[in-house]
Amino acid sequence: MTGVAPRFSRITGTGSMLPARRVTNAELAAQLAARGIETSDEWIIERTGIRARHFAAPEQTASDLALEAARHALEAAGRKAGEIDLIIVATSTPDMVFPSTATIVQHKLGVAGCPAFDVQAVCSGFVYALTVADALIRTGSARRSLVIGAEVFSRILDFDDRTTCVLFGDGAGAVVLEASDRPGLLASDLHADGAYRDILCTPGTVSGGRVLGDPTLKMDGPAVFKLAVKVLEESARAVLAKAGRSDTDIDWLIPHQANIRIMQGTARKLKLPLDKLIVTVDEHGNTSAASIPLALDVAMRGGRVRAGDTVMLEGVGGGFTWGAVLLDM
Ligand code: UT7
């Protein structure tokens, strides 16, 4: 690329994709009961706010969901795939060990040449990926990027563990992030602390042609809950300070959709009325890196988030990783 690097990046289109199969709490509870595991619609709603989630069909991969979300985002932005010069996919459930899901999405979009890679920061993956894309745009390395969060967490759930299998779902969300002379992405704040890796992990690995260790998700829910509440408030305040804004400037809070109690707690700490909180966890469950762009797209298409609104995105999850992005739509 030549010329002066743009000062900002901004979102010009959003899209999302949910697999067709919607599984209600009652349906899941009945399936678990058949395995001798007790749970209920009431427990899941009261403790998490989740009413249903979507599960991918056996042949559906993260790249399939990402592709549809990307197509919708491109359409919303009025862009063709061939105009994109950077593709980043945030995922912890990639199609393969390698190559990256991003290169698979690139090929399915019918394009070639531009850089494409995955970001692995679990449920913080989308805020990490958006920050990386913004940085590459600001340095002039890219002008029009696709930033996608896509997950098939149903593949890594242990359906004998009621403390985790009722929480997660599958889906994808995408944005087109483009170079712009006006903001855009105002500030971001990213963190990680590997000392907490054991409280949320999928410890299995592949070696010698075999899966070693347990390849299903493990979570110490209460420990994650406690840490999430703390870091979400800290990161929200940090990103506001970096952007020179205050909590009263936030039009919409779109936190990672894991548990309604964590989300409402964060909104209250920021003194935000709860109607400024975008909630999709009730219908999507926790879709990890896909949850934030999915919620953003639902809010955009539902006419709640509009051009000019100030939006705070917040991720938190395995690693431990966390962070926030503040942006003007
Ligand atoms: O995506 C990354 C970020 N992830 C999160 O933010 C998740 C954070 N954690 C949470 O959302 C919550 O900790 C959970 C929803 C996972 C659990 O809620 P909790 O209020 O912390 O419940 P708990 O783990 O303390 O369990 C309370 C009780 C236990 O029974 P006892 O020991 O009190 O008899 C559990 O065995 O609820 C029991 N329980 C269940 N009961 C029915 C746990 N899971 C279930 C279930 N159905 N599915």
Coordinates of C-alpha atoms in Angstrom, one line a residue, residues 4-270:
V4 CA -0.6 8.2 4.3
A5 CA -1.9 5.6 6.8
P6 CA -5.5 6.3 7.8
R7 CA -6.0 7.6 11.3
F8 CA -8.9 5.3 12.2
S9 CA -10.9 2.2 11.4
R10 CA -14.7 1.8 11.6
I11 CA -17.3 -0.9 11.3
T12 CA -19.2 -0.6 8.0
G13 CA -21.2 -3.8 8.1
T14 CA -22.2 -6.6 10.5
G15 CA -23.5 -10.1 9.9
S16 CA -24.2 -13.3 11.8
M17 CA -25.2 -16.9 11.4
L18 CA -26.8 -19.4 13.8
P19 CA -27.2 -23.1 13.0
A20 CA -30.8 -24.1 12.3
R21 CA -31.1 -26.5 15.2
R22 CA -32.4 -24.6 18.3
V23 CA -32.2 -26.6 21.5
T24 CA -34.3 -25.4 24.4
N25 CA -33.4 -26.0 28.0
A26 CA -36.3 -28.4 28.3
E27 CA -35.1 -30.4 25.3
L28 CA -31.5 -30.5 26.7
A29 CA -32.7 -31.4 30.2
A30 CA -34.7 -34.3 28.7
Q31 CA -31.6 -35.5 26.8
L32 CA -29.5 -35.3 30.0
A33 CA -32.2 -37.1 32.0
A34 CA -31.9 -40.0 29.6
R35 CA -28.2 -40.2 30.7
G36 CA -29.1 -40.0 34.3
I37 CA -28.1 -36.4 34.7
E38 CA -30.4 -34.0 36.5
T39 CA -30.9 -30.4 35.4
S40 CA -33.9 -28.1 34.7
D41 CA -35.1 -25.2 32.7
E42 CA -35.6 -23.3 36.0
W43 CA -32.0 -23.9 37.2
I44 CA -30.5 -22.9 33.9
I45 CA -32.6 -19.7 33.5
E46 CA -32.2 -18.6 37.1
R47 CA -28.4 -19.2 37.2
T48 CA -27.5 -18.0 33.7
G49 CA -30.4 -16.4 31.8
I50 CA -30.1 -19.0 29.1
R51 CA -33.3 -20.3 27.6
A52 CA -32.0 -21.9 24.4
R53 CA -28.9 -22.4 22.2
H54 CA -28.2 -23.5 18.7
F55 CA -26.2 -26.6 17.8
A56 CA -24.5 -27.1 14.5
A57 CA -25.3 -30.1 12.3
P58 CA -22.7 -32.9 12.4
E59 CA -21.2 -31.8 9.0
Q60 CA -21.2 -28.0 9.9
T61 CA -17.9 -26.5 10.8
A62 CA -16.7 -23.2 12.2
S63 CA -15.7 -22.1 8.8
D64 CA -19.2 -22.8 7.4
L65 CA -20.8 -20.6 10.1
A66 CA -18.1 -18.0 9.6
L67 CA -18.7 -17.9 5.8
E68 CA -22.4 -17.1 6.2
A69 CA -21.8 -14.4 8.8
A70 CA -19.0 -12.9 6.6
R71 CA -21.4 -12.9 3.6
H72 CA -24.0 -11.0 5.6
A73 CA -21.5 -8.5 6.9
L74 CA -20.1 -7.9 3.4
E75 CA -23.6 -7.3 2.0
A76 CA -24.4 -4.9 4.9
A77 CA -21.1 -3.0 4.1
G78 CA -21.8 -3.0 0.4
R79 CA -18.5 -4.7 -0.3
K80 CA -17.5 -7.7 -2.4
A81 CA -15.2 -10.4 -1.0
G82 CA -12.6 -9.4 -3.5
E83 CA -12.3 -5.9 -1.9
I84 CA -11.2 -7.4 1.4
D85 CA -7.5 -7.3 2.1
L86 CA -7.4 -9.0 5.6
I87 CA -9.3 -11.8 7.2
I88 CA -9.1 -12.7 10.9
V89 CA -11.2 -15.4 12.5
A90 CA -11.4 -15.6 16.3
T91 CA -12.1 -19.2 17.3
S92 CA -11.2 -22.0 19.7
T93 CA -13.0 -24.6 17.7
P94 CA -11.2 -24.4 14.4
D95 CA -12.0 -26.8 11.5
M96 CA -8.5 -28.4 11.7
V97 CA -5.4 -28.2 13.8
F98 CA -4.1 -26.3 10.8
P99 CA -4.4 -24.5 8.4
S100 CA -6.3 -21.7 10.1
T101 CA -10.1 -21.4 9.8
A102 CA -9.5 -17.9 8.3
T103 CA -7.7 -19.4 5.2
I104 CA -10.6 -21.9 4.8
V105 CA -13.1 -19.0 5.0
Q106 CA -11.0 -17.0 2.5
H107 CA -11.1 -19.9 0.0
K108 CA -14.8 -20.5 0.5
L109 CA -15.4 -16.8 -0.2
G110 CA -13.7 -17.4 -3.5
V111 CA -10.7 -15.0 -3.0
A112 CA -7.0 -15.5 -2.5
G113 CA -3.9 -13.5 -1.7
C114 CA -4.8 -11.3 1.2
P115 CA -3.4 -12.3 4.7
A116 CA -5.7 -14.6 6.7
F117 CA -5.1 -16.0 10.2
D118 CA -6.9 -17.1 13.3
V119 CA -6.7 -15.5 16.8
Q120 CA -7.1 -17.8 19.7
A121 CA -8.1 -15.9 22.9
V122 CA -11.2 -18.0 23.6
C123 CA -14.2 -15.8 24.7
S124 CA -12.1 -12.7 24.4
G125 CA -11.1 -13.7 20.8
F126 CA -13.3 -11.1 19.0
V127 CA -12.1 -8.1 21.0
Y128 CA -8.5 -9.3 20.4
A129 CA -9.1 -9.8 16.7
L130 CA -10.8 -6.4 16.3
T131 CA -7.9 -4.7 18.0
V132 CA -5.4 -6.5 15.7
A133 CA -7.4 -5.5 12.6
D134 CA -7.6 -1.9 13.8
A135 CA -3.8 -1.8 14.3
L136 CA -3.1 -3.2 10.9
I137 CA -5.4 -0.7 9.3
R138 CA -3.9 2.2 11.2
T139 CA -0.4 1.2 10.1
G140 CA -1.6 1.1 6.5
S141 CA -1.1 -2.7 6.1
A142 CA -4.8 -3.2 5.4
R143 CA -7.8 -1.1 4.3
R144 CA -10.8 -3.4 4.4
S145 CA -10.9 -6.3 6.8
L146 CA -13.2 -9.1 7.7
V147 CA -13.2 -9.8 11.5
I148 CA -15.1 -12.9 12.4
G149 CA -15.9 -14.8 15.6
A150 CA -17.0 -18.4 14.9
E151 CA -17.5 -21.4 17.2
V152 CA -18.9 -24.9 17.3
F153 CA -18.5 -25.4 21.1
S154 CA -21.1 -28.2 21.0
R155 CA -18.2 -30.3 19.7
I156 CA -16.1 -29.9 22.8
L157 CA -18.8 -30.3 25.5
D158 CA -18.9 -33.1 27.9
F159 CA -22.6 -34.0 28.0
D160 CA -22.0 -35.9 31.2
D161 CA -21.0 -32.7 33.0
R162 CA -24.1 -30.6 33.7
T163 CA -22.1 -27.7 35.1
T164 CA -20.8 -26.9 31.6
C165 CA -22.9 -28.6 28.9
V166 CA -26.0 -26.5 29.5
L167 CA -24.0 -23.2 29.0
F168 CA -22.6 -23.2 25.5
G169 CA -23.9 -22.9 21.9
D170 CA -22.7 -22.6 18.3
G171 CA -22.7 -19.6 16.0
A172 CA -20.7 -16.9 14.2
G173 CA -20.7 -13.1 13.9
A174 CA -18.7 -10.9 11.6
V175 CA -17.9 -7.3 10.9
V176 CA -16.3 -5.4 8.0
L177 CA -13.8 -3.0 9.5
E178 CA -12.5 -0.4 7.1
A179 CA -10.0 2.5 7.1
S180 CA -11.6 5.8 7.8
D181 CA -10.8 9.4 8.4
R182 CA -13.2 9.6 11.3
P183 CA -13.4 7.3 14.4
G184 CA -14.4 4.4 14.5
L185 CA -12.7 2.4 17.0
L186 CA -11.7 4.8 19.8
A187 CA -9.6 2.6 22.1
S188 CA -9.0 -0.9 23.2
D189 CA -7.7 -2.6 26.3
L190 CA -6.4 -6.2 26.3
H191 CA -5.1 -8.5 29.0
A192 CA -4.2 -12.1 29.8
D193 CA -2.9 -14.0 32.8
G194 CA -1.9 -17.6 32.1
A195 CA -1.8 -18.4 35.8
Y196 CA -5.5 -19.0 35.6
R197 CA -5.4 -21.4 32.6
D198 CA -6.8 -24.3 34.6
I199 CA -10.1 -22.6 35.7
L200 CA -11.3 -22.7 32.0
C201 CA -9.7 -25.0 29.5
T202 CA -10.0 -27.9 27.1
P203 CA -6.8 -29.7 28.1
G204 CA -6.6 -32.4 25.4
T205 CA -4.0 -32.4 22.7
V206 CA -3.0 -34.4 19.6
S207 CA 0.2 -36.4 19.7
G208 CA 1.5 -39.5 17.9
G209 CA -1.7 -39.8 15.9
R210 CA -3.9 -39.9 19.0
V211 CA -5.9 -37.5 21.2
L212 CA -4.0 -37.2 24.5
G213 CA -5.8 -36.0 27.6
D214 CA -9.4 -34.9 27.9
P215 CA -10.6 -33.0 24.8
T216 CA -13.8 -31.6 26.4
L217 CA -14.3 -28.2 28.1
K218 CA -13.6 -27.9 31.8
M219 CA -14.6 -24.9 33.9
D220 CA -14.6 -23.9 37.5
G221 CA -17.7 -21.8 37.1
P222 CA -17.7 -19.9 40.4
A223 CA -13.9 -19.1 40.0
V224 CA -14.5 -17.8 36.5
F225 CA -17.6 -15.9 37.6
K226 CA -15.7 -14.1 40.4
L227 CA -12.7 -13.1 38.1
A228 CA -15.0 -12.1 35.2
V229 CA -17.0 -9.6 37.4
K230 CA -13.7 -8.0 38.6
V231 CA -11.9 -7.7 35.3
L232 CA -14.9 -6.6 33.2
E233 CA -15.3 -3.5 35.4
E234 CA -11.5 -2.8 35.4
S235 CA -11.3 -3.1 31.6
A236 CA -14.4 -1.0 31.0
R237 CA -12.9 1.8 33.1
A238 CA -9.5 1.4 31.4
V239 CA -10.8 1.7 27.9
L240 CA -13.0 4.7 28.7
A241 CA -9.9 6.4 30.2
K242 CA -7.8 5.6 27.1
A243 CA -10.6 7.1 24.9
G244 CA -11.1 10.1 27.1
R245 CA -14.7 9.2 27.6
S246 CA -16.9 8.6 30.6
D247 CA -19.4 5.9 31.5
T248 CA -22.2 8.4 30.6
D249 CA -21.0 8.3 27.0
I250 CA -21.8 4.6 26.6
D251 CA -25.0 4.2 24.5
W252 CA -24.8 0.4 24.4
L253 CA -22.8 -2.2 26.4
I254 CA -22.2 -5.5 24.6
P255 CA -20.4 -7.8 26.9
H256 CA -19.4 -11.4 26.2
Q257 CA -22.7 -13.3 26.6
A258 CA -22.0 -16.0 29.2
N259 CA -24.2 -15.3 32.1
I260 CA -26.9 -12.6 32.5
R261 CA -25.9 -12.1 36.2
I262 CA -22.3 -11.2 35.2
M263 CA -23.6 -8.9 32.4
Q264 CA -26.1 -7.1 34.6
G265 CA -23.5 -6.8 37.4
T266 CA -21.1 -5.0 35.0
A267 CA -23.8 -2.7 33.7
R268 CA -24.7 -1.7 37.3
K269 CA -21.1 -1.0 38.2
L270 CA -20.9 1.3 35.2

